[in-house]
Coordinates of C-alpha atoms and ligand atoms in Angstrom, one line a residue:
X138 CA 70.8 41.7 67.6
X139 CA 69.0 42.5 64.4
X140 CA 66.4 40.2 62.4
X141 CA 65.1 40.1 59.1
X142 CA 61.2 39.7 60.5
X143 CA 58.4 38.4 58.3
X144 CA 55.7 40.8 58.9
X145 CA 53.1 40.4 56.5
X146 CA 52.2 37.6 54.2
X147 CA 52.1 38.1 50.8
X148 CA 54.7 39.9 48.4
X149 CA 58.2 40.0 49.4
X150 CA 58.6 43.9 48.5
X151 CA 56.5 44.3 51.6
X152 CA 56.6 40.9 54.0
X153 CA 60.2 41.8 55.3
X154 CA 61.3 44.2 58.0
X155 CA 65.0 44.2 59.5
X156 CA 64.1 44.9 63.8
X157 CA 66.3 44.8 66.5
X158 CA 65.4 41.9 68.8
X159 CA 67.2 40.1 72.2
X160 CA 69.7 37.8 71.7
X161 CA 68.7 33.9 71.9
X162 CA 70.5 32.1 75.2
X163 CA 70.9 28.4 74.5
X164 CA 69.5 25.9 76.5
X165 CA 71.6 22.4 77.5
X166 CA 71.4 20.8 74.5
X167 CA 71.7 23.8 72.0
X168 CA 74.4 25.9 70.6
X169 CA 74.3 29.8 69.9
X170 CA 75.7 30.8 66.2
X171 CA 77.3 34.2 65.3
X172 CA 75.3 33.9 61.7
X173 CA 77.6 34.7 58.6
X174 CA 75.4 33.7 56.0
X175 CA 72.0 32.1 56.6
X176 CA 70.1 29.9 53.3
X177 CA 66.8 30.0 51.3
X178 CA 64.8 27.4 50.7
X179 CA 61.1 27.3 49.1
X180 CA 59.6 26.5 52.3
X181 CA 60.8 30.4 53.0
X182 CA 58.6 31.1 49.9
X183 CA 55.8 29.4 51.3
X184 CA 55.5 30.3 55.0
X185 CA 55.5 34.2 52.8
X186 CA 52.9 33.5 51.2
X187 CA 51.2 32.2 54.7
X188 CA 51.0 28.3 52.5
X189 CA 53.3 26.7 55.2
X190 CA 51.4 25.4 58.6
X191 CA 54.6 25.0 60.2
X192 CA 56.0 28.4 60.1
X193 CA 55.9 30.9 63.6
X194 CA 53.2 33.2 64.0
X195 CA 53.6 36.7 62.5
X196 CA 56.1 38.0 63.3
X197 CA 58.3 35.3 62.5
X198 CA 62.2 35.5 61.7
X199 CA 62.4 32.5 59.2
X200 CA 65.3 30.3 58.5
X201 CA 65.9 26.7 58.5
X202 CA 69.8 26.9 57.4
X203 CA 72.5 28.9 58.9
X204 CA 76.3 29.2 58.5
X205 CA 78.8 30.8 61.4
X206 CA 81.1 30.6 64.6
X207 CA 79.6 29.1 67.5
X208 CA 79.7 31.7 70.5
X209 CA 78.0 29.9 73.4
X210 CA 77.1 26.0 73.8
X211 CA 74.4 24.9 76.5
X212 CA 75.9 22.7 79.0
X213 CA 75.2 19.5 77.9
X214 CA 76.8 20.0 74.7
X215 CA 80.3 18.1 74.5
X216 CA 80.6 17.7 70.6
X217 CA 80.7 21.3 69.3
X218 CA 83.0 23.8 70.8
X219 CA 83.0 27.8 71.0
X220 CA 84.9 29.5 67.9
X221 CA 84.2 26.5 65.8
X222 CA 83.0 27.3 61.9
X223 CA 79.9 25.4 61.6
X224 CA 76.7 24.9 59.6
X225 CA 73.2 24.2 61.2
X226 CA 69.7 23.1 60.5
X227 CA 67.7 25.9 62.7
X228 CA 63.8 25.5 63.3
X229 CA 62.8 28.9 62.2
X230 CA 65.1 31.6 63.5
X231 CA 67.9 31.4 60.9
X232 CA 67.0 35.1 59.6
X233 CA 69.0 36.3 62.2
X234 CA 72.3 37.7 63.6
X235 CA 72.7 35.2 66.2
X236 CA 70.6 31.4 65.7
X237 CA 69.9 28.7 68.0
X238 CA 70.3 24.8 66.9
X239 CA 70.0 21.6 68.3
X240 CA 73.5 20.5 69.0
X241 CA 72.8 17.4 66.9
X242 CA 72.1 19.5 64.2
X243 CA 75.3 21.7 64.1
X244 CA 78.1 20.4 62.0
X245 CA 81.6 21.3 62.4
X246 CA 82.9 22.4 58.4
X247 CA 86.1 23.6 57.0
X248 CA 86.9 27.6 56.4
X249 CA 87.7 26.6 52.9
X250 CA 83.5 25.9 52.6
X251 CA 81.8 29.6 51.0
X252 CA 79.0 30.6 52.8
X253 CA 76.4 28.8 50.0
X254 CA 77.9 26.2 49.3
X255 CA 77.9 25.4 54.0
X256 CA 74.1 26.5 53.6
X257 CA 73.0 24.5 51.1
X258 CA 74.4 21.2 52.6
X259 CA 72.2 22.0 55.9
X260 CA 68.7 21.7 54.8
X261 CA 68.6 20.9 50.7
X262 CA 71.7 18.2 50.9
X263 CA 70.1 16.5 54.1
X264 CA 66.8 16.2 52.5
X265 CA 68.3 15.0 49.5
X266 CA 70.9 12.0 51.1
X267 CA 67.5 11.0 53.3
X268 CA 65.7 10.6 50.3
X269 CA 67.8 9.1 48.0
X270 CA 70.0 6.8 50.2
X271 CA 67.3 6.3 53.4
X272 CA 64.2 6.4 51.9
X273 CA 64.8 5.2 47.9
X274 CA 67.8 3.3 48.5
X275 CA 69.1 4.0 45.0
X276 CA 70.4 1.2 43.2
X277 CA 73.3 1.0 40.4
X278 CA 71.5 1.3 36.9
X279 CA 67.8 2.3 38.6
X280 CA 66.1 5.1 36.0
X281 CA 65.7 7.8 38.2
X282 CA 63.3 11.3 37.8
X283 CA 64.1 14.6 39.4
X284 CA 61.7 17.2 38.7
X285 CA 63.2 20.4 39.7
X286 CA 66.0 19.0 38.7
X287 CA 67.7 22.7 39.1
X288 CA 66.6 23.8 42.0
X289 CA 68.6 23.0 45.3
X290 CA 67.4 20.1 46.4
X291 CA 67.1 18.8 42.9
X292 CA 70.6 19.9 42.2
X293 CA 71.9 17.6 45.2
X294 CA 69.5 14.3 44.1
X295 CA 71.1 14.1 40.7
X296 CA 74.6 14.1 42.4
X297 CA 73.4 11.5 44.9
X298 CA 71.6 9.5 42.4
X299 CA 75.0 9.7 39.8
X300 CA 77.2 8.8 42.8
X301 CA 75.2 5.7 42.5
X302 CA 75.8 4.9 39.1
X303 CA 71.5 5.8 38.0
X304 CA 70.4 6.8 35.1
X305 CA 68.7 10.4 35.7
X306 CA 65.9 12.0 34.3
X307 CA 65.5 15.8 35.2
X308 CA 62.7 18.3 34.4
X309 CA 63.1 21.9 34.4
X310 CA 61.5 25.1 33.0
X311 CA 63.9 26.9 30.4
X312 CA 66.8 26.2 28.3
X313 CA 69.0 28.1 30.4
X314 CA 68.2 25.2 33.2
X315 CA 68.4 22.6 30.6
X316 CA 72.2 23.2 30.0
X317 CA 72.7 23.9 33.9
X318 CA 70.8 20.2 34.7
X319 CA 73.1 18.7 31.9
X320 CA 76.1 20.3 32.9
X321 CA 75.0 18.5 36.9
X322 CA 75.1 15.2 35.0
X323 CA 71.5 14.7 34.2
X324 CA 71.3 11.8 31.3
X325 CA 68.2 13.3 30.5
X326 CA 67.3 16.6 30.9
X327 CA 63.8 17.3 29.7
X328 CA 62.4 20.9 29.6
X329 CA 58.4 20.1 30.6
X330 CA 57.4 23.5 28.8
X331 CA 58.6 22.1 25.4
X332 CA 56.5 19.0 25.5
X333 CA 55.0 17.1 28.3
X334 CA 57.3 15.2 30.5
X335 CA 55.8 12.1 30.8
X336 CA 55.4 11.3 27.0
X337 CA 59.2 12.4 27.1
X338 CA 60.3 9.7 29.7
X339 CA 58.0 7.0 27.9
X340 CA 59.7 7.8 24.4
X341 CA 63.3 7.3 26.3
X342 CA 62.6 4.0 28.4
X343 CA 60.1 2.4 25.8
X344 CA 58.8 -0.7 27.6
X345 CA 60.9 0.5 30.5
X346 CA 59.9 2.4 33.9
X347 CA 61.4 4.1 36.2
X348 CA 62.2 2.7 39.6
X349 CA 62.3 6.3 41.8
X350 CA 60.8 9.6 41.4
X351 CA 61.4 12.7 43.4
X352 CA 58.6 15.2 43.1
X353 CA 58.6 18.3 44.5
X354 CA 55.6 19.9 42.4
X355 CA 52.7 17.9 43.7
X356 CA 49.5 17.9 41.8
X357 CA 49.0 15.8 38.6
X358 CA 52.7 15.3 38.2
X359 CA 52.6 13.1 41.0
X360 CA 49.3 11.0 39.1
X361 CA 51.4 11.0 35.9
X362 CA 54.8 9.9 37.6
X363 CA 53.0 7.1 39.3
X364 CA 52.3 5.3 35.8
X365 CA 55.8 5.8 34.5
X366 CA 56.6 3.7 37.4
X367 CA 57.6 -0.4 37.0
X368 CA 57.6 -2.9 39.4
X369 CA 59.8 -2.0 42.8
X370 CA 59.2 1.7 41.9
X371 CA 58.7 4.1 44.5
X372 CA 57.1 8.0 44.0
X373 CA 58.4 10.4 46.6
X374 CA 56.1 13.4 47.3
X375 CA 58.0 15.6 49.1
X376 CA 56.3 19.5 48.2
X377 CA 54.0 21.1 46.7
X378 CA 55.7 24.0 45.2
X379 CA 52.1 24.2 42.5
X380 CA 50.5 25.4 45.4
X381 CA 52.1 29.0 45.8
X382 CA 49.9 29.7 41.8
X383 CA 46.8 29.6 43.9
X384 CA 44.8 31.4 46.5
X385 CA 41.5 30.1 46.2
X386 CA 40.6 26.9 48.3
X387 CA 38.6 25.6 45.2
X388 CA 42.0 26.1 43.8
X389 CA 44.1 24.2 47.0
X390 CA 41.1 21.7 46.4
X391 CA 41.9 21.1 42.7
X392 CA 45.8 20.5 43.1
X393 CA 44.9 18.1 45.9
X394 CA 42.0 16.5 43.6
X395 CA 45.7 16.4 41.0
X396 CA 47.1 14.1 43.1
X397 CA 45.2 11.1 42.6
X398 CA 43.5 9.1 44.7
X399 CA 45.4 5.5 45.3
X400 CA 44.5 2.5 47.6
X401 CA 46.9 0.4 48.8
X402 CA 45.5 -2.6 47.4
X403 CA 47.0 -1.0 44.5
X404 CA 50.1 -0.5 45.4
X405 CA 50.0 -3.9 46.0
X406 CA 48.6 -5.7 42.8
X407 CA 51.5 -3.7 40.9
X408 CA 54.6 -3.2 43.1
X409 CA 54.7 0.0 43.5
X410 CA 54.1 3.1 45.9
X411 CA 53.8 6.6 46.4
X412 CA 55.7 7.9 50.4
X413 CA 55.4 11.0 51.6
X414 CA 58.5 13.2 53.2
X415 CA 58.2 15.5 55.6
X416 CA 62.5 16.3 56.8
X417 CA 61.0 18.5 60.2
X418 CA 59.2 15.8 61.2
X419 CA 62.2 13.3 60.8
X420 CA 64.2 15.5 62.8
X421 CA 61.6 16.1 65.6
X422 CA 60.6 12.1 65.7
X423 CA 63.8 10.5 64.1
X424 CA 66.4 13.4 64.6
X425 CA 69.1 10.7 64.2
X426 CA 68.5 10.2 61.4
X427 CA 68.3 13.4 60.1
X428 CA 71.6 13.9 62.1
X429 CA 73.5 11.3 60.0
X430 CA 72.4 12.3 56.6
X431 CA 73.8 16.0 57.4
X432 CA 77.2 14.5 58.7
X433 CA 77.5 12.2 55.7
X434 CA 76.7 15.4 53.0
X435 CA 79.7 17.2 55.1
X436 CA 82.0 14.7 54.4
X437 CA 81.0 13.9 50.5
X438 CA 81.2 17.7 50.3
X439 CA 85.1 17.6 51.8
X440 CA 85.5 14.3 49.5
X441 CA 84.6 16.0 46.5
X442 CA 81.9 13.7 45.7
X443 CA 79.2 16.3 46.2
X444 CA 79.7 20.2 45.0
X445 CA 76.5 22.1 45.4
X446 CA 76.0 25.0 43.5
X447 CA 75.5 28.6 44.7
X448 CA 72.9 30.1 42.4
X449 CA 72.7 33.6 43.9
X450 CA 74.4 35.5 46.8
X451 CA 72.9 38.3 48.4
X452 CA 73.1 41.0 51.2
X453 CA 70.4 41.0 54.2
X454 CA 69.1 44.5 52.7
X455 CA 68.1 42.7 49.6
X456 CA 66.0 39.7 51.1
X457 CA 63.1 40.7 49.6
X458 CA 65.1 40.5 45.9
X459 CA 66.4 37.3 47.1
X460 CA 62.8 36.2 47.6
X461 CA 61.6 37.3 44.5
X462 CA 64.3 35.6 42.8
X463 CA 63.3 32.2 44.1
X464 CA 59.7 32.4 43.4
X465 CA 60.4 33.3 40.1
X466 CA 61.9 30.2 38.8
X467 CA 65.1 31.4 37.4
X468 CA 67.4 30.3 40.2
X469 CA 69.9 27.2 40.2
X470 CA 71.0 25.8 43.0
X471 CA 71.1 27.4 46.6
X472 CA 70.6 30.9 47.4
X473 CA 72.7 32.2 50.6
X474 CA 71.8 35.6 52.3
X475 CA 75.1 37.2 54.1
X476 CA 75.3 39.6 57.1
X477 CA 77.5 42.4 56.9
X478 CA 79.7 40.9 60.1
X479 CA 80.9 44.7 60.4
X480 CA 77.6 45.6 61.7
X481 CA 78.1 43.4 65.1
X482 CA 82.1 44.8 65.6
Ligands
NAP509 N1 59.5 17.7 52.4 C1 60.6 18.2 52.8 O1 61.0 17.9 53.9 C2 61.3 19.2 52.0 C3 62.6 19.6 52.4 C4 63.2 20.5 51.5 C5 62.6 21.0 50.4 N2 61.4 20.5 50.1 C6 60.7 20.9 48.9 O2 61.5 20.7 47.8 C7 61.3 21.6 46.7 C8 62.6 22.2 46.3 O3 63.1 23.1 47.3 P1 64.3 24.0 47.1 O4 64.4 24.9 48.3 O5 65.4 23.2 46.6 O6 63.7 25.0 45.9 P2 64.2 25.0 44.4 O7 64.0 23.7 43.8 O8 65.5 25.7 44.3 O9 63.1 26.0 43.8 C9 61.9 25.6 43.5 C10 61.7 25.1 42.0 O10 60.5 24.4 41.9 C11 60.1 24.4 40.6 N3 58.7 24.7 40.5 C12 57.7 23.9 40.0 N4 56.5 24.4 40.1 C13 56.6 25.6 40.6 C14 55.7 26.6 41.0 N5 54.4 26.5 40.8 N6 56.2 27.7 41.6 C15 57.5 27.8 41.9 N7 58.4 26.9 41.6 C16 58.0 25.8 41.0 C17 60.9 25.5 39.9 O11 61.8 24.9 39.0 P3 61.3 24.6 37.5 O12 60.6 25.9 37.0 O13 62.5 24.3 36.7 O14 60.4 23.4 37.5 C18 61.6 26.2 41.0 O15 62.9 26.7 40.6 C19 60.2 22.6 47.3 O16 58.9 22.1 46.9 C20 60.4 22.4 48.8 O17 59.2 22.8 49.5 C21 60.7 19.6 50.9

């Protein structure tokens, strides 16, 4: 089968190489996937830029999110049969031709389902419905901040949090995601390179605060979003997407330094916290979890209650423009990567 490899670390002009490898075999519990499509997510951008512990040794075929027919089940797996359409949440190995998930991580979906929109539920929704309905337990009428309001995961929080009944702040970068963030049903969009965001939320809530946060960017956004929080309000960390601007460890040092430092004393005297969220280490110490959150995003997606949004669709040959594309801010919504399914007739 063939692979898109990561070879080097650093731009994606260079990182990528398309090899032919040996075809995964399942073991009991794990299902083999004919890929069709397979997703991006920032992680992706990370582990290029050699920023993500988690990510295989070099080389590595990346991939957290695939879409395709299962073509061989491990023999322990009863749920899931051969020839069904499915999307998965892989553990590296999604860059592929053929992938290997955990069979509680492969979820039967509808042909009517395009390739980005089955993608983006695997690894961006399921983030998002742990977050907002597991971990903040939105509430009707809670003020709730999404920076990257945009992006894929932030794209799926502001439906979760509407489906609620909140009232959502979003952050984002340009006017073009300004109209794209209102259009998703953001209250309050707020473009954070117009004006700083905090002073922004203050003006809109007054004496108000905001009872969840969802903060992607890490750094002193998390130290600012901590004040605009009242009583009962929770900050989740769940990236540090300011990272990938720096090389240096003085400069690692200095986003980390951003953060804050907090006691839980604190926390306690005001009412209010800061968690961090890590979705592979859900799934390797709470995978039932994880499990349930992508089965419920199927079945708002089939509802019509969540719609994600497919941002950009390209080839396998153009990874490295699909890459380049994320990093560079400009992209709404999920990113897919298709095969040509001609090459494995
Ligand atoms: N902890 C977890 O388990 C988990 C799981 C999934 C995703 N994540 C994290 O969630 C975030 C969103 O992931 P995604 O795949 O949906 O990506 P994405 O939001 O589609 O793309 C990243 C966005 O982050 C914003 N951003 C802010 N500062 C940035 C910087 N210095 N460099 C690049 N982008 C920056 C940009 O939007 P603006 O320019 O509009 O701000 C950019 O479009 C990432 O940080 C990712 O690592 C974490």
């Amino acid at each position: 089968m063939k692979a898109a490899y990561l070879i080097k670390y650093g731009s994606a002009g260079i990182a990528f190489e398309i090899r032919e490898t040996v075809k995964p075999r399942p073991k009991p519990n794990q299902i083999l996937i004919s890929v069709e499509a397979f997703g991006l997510n920032f992680a992706d951008v990370m582990a290029r830029l050699g920023l993500y512990k988690a990510a295989p040794r070099l080389p590595a075929i990346l991939g957290y999110d695939v879409v395709g027919k299962v073509v061989e089940i491990g023999k322990e797996v009863t749920r899931i049969k051969i020839g069904e359409r499915v999307t998965a949440l892989t553990r590296f190995g999604g860059y592929a031709e053929y992938a290997i998930a955990e069979s509680n991580m492969v979820f039967t979906i509808p042909e009517t389902f395009s390739p980005g929109v089955a993608v983006a539920l695997a690894t961006q929704y399921s983030t998002a419905h742990f977050l907002a309905y597991n971990m903040a337990n939105l509430q009707e009428n809670d003020n709730v901040l999404i920076h990257a309001a945009a992006g894929g995961v932030g794209t799926a929080l502001t439906q979760m949090a509407l489906h609620k009944k909140c009232t959502v702040f979003g952050t984002c970068s340009s006017s073009d995601k300004v109209k794209y963030i209102r259009q998703n049903g953001v209250h309050h969009p707020i473009n954070y390179k117009e004006g700083d965001f905090g002073e922004a939320v203050q003006k809109i809530l007054g004496n108000d605060g905001l009872d969840a946060i969802f903060d992607p960017v890490g750094g002193r956004s998390v130290k600012k979003g901590y004040r605009l929080l009242r009583a009962g309000g929770r900050l989740f960390s769940f990236g540090v997407s300011r990272m990938n601007q720096t090389k240096s460890i003085f400069g690692k040092l200095r986003v980390a330094y951003q953060f804050g430092f907090y006691h839980p004393l604190q926390f306690l005297g005001k009412s209010k916290g800061i968690v961090g969220i890590n979705i592979l280490k859900v799934g390797e110490e709470n995978p039932e979890k994880l499990s349930k959150a992508m089965e419920a995003v199927v079945q708002m997606t089939e509802q019509g209650i969540l719609k994600p949004h497919v941002g950009g669709e390209f080839s396998v040959t153009e990874i490295a423009e699909a890459h380049i594309f994320l990093e560079s801010r400009r992209s709404m919504g999920k990113i897919v990567i298709k095969w040509s399914l001609k090459s494995r007739l």
